[in-house]
C-alpha positions as protocol buffer text, in pm:
chain_id: "A"
residue {
  index: 1
  type: MET
  ca { x: -1 y: 0 z: 0 }
}
residue {
  index: 2
  type: LYS
  ca { x: 138 y: 342 z: -92 }
}
residue {
  index: 3
  type: ARG
  ca { x: 98 y: 673 z: 83 }
}
residue {
  index: 4
  type: ASN
  ca { x: -182 y: 901 z: -44 }
}
residue {
  index: 5
  type: PRO
  ca { x: 0 y: 1184 z: -230 }
}
residue {
  index: 6
  type: ALA
  ca { x: -286 y: 1426 z: -160 }
}
residue {
  index: 7
  type: PHE
  ca { x: -179 y: 1441 z: 208 }
}
residue {
  index: 8
  type: GLY
  ca { x: 147 y: 1523 z: 378 }
}
residue {
  index: 9
  type: ASN
  ca { x: 383 y: 1274 z: 541 }
}
residue {
  index: 10
  type: PHE
  ca { x: 388 y: 1319 z: 919 }
}
residue {
  index: 11
  type: ASN
  ca { x: 626 y: 1032 z: 996 }
}
residue {
  index: 12
  type: GLY
  ca { x: 903 y: 1146 z: 1223 }
}
residue {
  index: 13
  type: ILE
  ca { x: 712 y: 1452 z: 1349 }
}
residue {
  index: 14
  type: GLY
  ca { x: 425 y: 1264 z: 1507 }
}
residue {
  index: 15
  type: GLY
  ca { x: 67 y: 1257 z: 1391 }
}
residue {
  index: 16
  type: ASP
  ca { x: 89 y: 1014 z: 1100 }
}
residue {
  index: 17
  type: CYS
  ca { x: -150 y: 765 z: 1261 }
}
residue {
  index: 18
  type: THR
  ca { x: -404 y: 1039 z: 1325 }
}
residue {
  index: 19
  type: ASN
  ca { x: -343 y: 1170 z: 974 }
}
residue {
  index: 20
  type: PHE
  ca { x: -433 y: 822 z: 842 }
}
residue {
  index: 21
  type: ILE
  ca { x: -750 y: 803 z: 1054 }
}
residue {
  index: 22
  type: SER
  ca { x: -848 y: 1154 z: 941 }
}
residue {
  index: 23
  type: GLN
  ca { x: -806 y: 1045 z: 580 }
}
residue {
  index: 24
  type: CYS
  ca { x: -1027 y: 740 z: 645 }
}
residue {
  index: 25
  type: LEU
  ca { x: -1295 y: 954 z: 809 }
}
residue {
  index: 26
  type: TYR
  ca { x: -1277 y: 1205 z: 524 }
}
residue {
  index: 27
  type: ALA
  ca { x: -1305 y: 927 z: 265 }
}
residue {
  index: 28
  type: GLY
  ca { x: -1625 y: 821 z: 433 }
}
residue {
  index: 29
  type: CYS
  ca { x: -1794 y: 1160 z: 462 }
}
residue {
  index: 30
  type: GLY
  ca { x: -1621 y: 1384 z: 202 }
}
residue {
  index: 31
  type: MET
  ca { x: -1664 y: 1694 z: 422 }
}
residue {
  index: 32
  type: MET
  ca { x: -1440 y: 1898 z: 644 }
}
residue {
  index: 33
  type: ASN
  ca { x: -1506 y: 2154 z: 915 }
}
residue {
  index: 34
  type: TYR
  ca { x: -1301 y: 2469 z: 844 }
}
residue {
  index: 35
  type: THR
  ca { x: -1356 y: 2630 z: 1183 }
}
residue {
  index: 36
  type: LYS
  ca { x: -1015 y: 2774 z: 1271 }
}
residue {
  index: 37
  type: ASP
  ca { x: -837 y: 2581 z: 1549 }
}
residue {
  index: 38
  type: LEU
  ca { x: -1149 y: 2392 z: 1661 }
}
residue {
  index: 39
  type: GLY
  ca { x: -1245 y: 2230 z: 1331 }
}
residue {
  index: 40
  type: TRP
  ca { x: -1120 y: 1937 z: 1137 }
}
residue {
  index: 41
  type: TYR
  ca { x: -969 y: 2009 z: 794 }
}
residue {
  index: 42
  type: TYR
  ca { x: -665 y: 1966 z: 573 }
}
residue {
  index: 43
  type: SER
  ca { x: -575 y: 2200 z: 291 }
}
residue {
  index: 44
  type: SER
  ca { x: -201 y: 2148 z: 292 }
}
residue {
  index: 45
  type: MET
  ca { x: 88 y: 2039 z: 513 }
}
residue {
  index: 46
  type: TYR
  ca { x: 94 y: 2385 z: 669 }
}
residue {
  index: 47
  type: ASN
  ca { x: -276 y: 2470 z: 656 }
}
residue {
  index: 48
  type: ARG
  ca { x: -462 y: 2216 z: 861 }
}
residue {
  index: 49
  type: ALA
  ca { x: -657 y: 2195 z: 1185 }
}
residue {
  index: 50
  type: PRO
  ca { x: -476 y: 2056 z: 1491 }
}
residue {
  index: 51
  type: ALA
  ca { x: -741 y: 1779 z: 1493 }
}
residue {
  index: 52
  type: TRP
  ca { x: -617 y: 1645 z: 1160 }
}
residue {
  index: 53
  type: THR
  ca { x: -288 y: 1514 z: 1304 }
}
residue {
  index: 54
  type: SER
  ca { x: -327 y: 1529 z: 1685 }
}
residue {
  index: 55
  type: VAL
  ca { x: -509 y: 1248 z: 1856 }
}
residue {
  index: 56
  type: ASN
  ca { x: -603 y: 1468 z: 2153 }
}
residue {
  index: 57
  type: PHE
  ca { x: -751 y: 1738 z: 1931 }
}
residue {
  index: 58
  type: LEU
  ca { x: -928 y: 1481 z: 1710 }
}
residue {
  index: 59
  type: PHE
  ca { x: -1076 y: 1315 z: 2019 }
}
residue {
  index: 60
  type: ARG
  ca { x: -1198 y: 1653 z: 2142 }
}
residue {
  index: 61
  type: PHE
  ca { x: -1343 y: 1738 z: 1802 }
}
residue {
  index: 62
  type: LEU
  ca { x: -1524 y: 1405 z: 1768 }
}
residue {
  index: 63
  type: THR
  ca { x: -1658 y: 1390 z: 2125 }
}
residue {
  index: 64
  type: SER
  ca { x: -1760 y: 1754 z: 2163 }
}
residue {
  index: 65
  type: ASN
  ca { x: -1935 y: 1774 z: 1826 }
}
residue {
  index: 66
  type: LYS
  ca { x: -2307 y: 1807 z: 1892 }
}
residue {
  index: 67
  type: ARG
  ca { x: -2416 y: 1837 z: 1529 }
}
residue {
  index: 68
  type: GLN
  ca { x: -2468 y: 1543 z: 1301 }
}
residue {
  index: 69
  type: VAL
  ca { x: -2231 y: 1698 z: 1049 }
}
residue {
  index: 70
  type: PRO
  ca { x: -2054 y: 2003 z: 1193 }
}
residue {
  index: 71
  type: LEU
  ca { x: -2058 y: 2293 z: 944 }
}
residue {
  index: 72
  type: PRO
  ca { x: -1946 y: 2085 z: 649 }
}
residue {
  index: 73
  type: VAL
  ca { x: -1787 y: 2220 z: 334 }
}
residue {
  index: 74
  type: ARG
  ca { x: -1718 y: 1990 z: 45 }
}
residue {
  index: 75
  type: SER
  ca { x: -1346 y: 1991 z: -14 }
}
residue {
  index: 76
  type: ILE
  ca { x: -1165 y: 2011 z: -346 }
}
residue {
  index: 77
  type: LEU
  ca { x: -957 y: 1709 z: -241 }
}
residue {
  index: 78
  type: LEU
  ca { x: -1239 y: 1472 z: -336 }
}
residue {
  index: 79
  type: SER
  ca { x: -1313 y: 1643 z: -664 }
}
């Protein structure tokens, strides 16, 4: 299995497992939440929410989300 070239490589800097899980979740829903700092999104290696690569932030995002789909925006990554 090869790395998805649409997403950065976080090996060696932590977060690659959470990056993988985020990609799986995104593949299932096709939507991101672009709320700065508290959302869940990936635009580039340097423009992403902390929840995309940090297990603590992803856990907080997933467990504190009270909406069925929190402010979704279809991303160009799935286009």
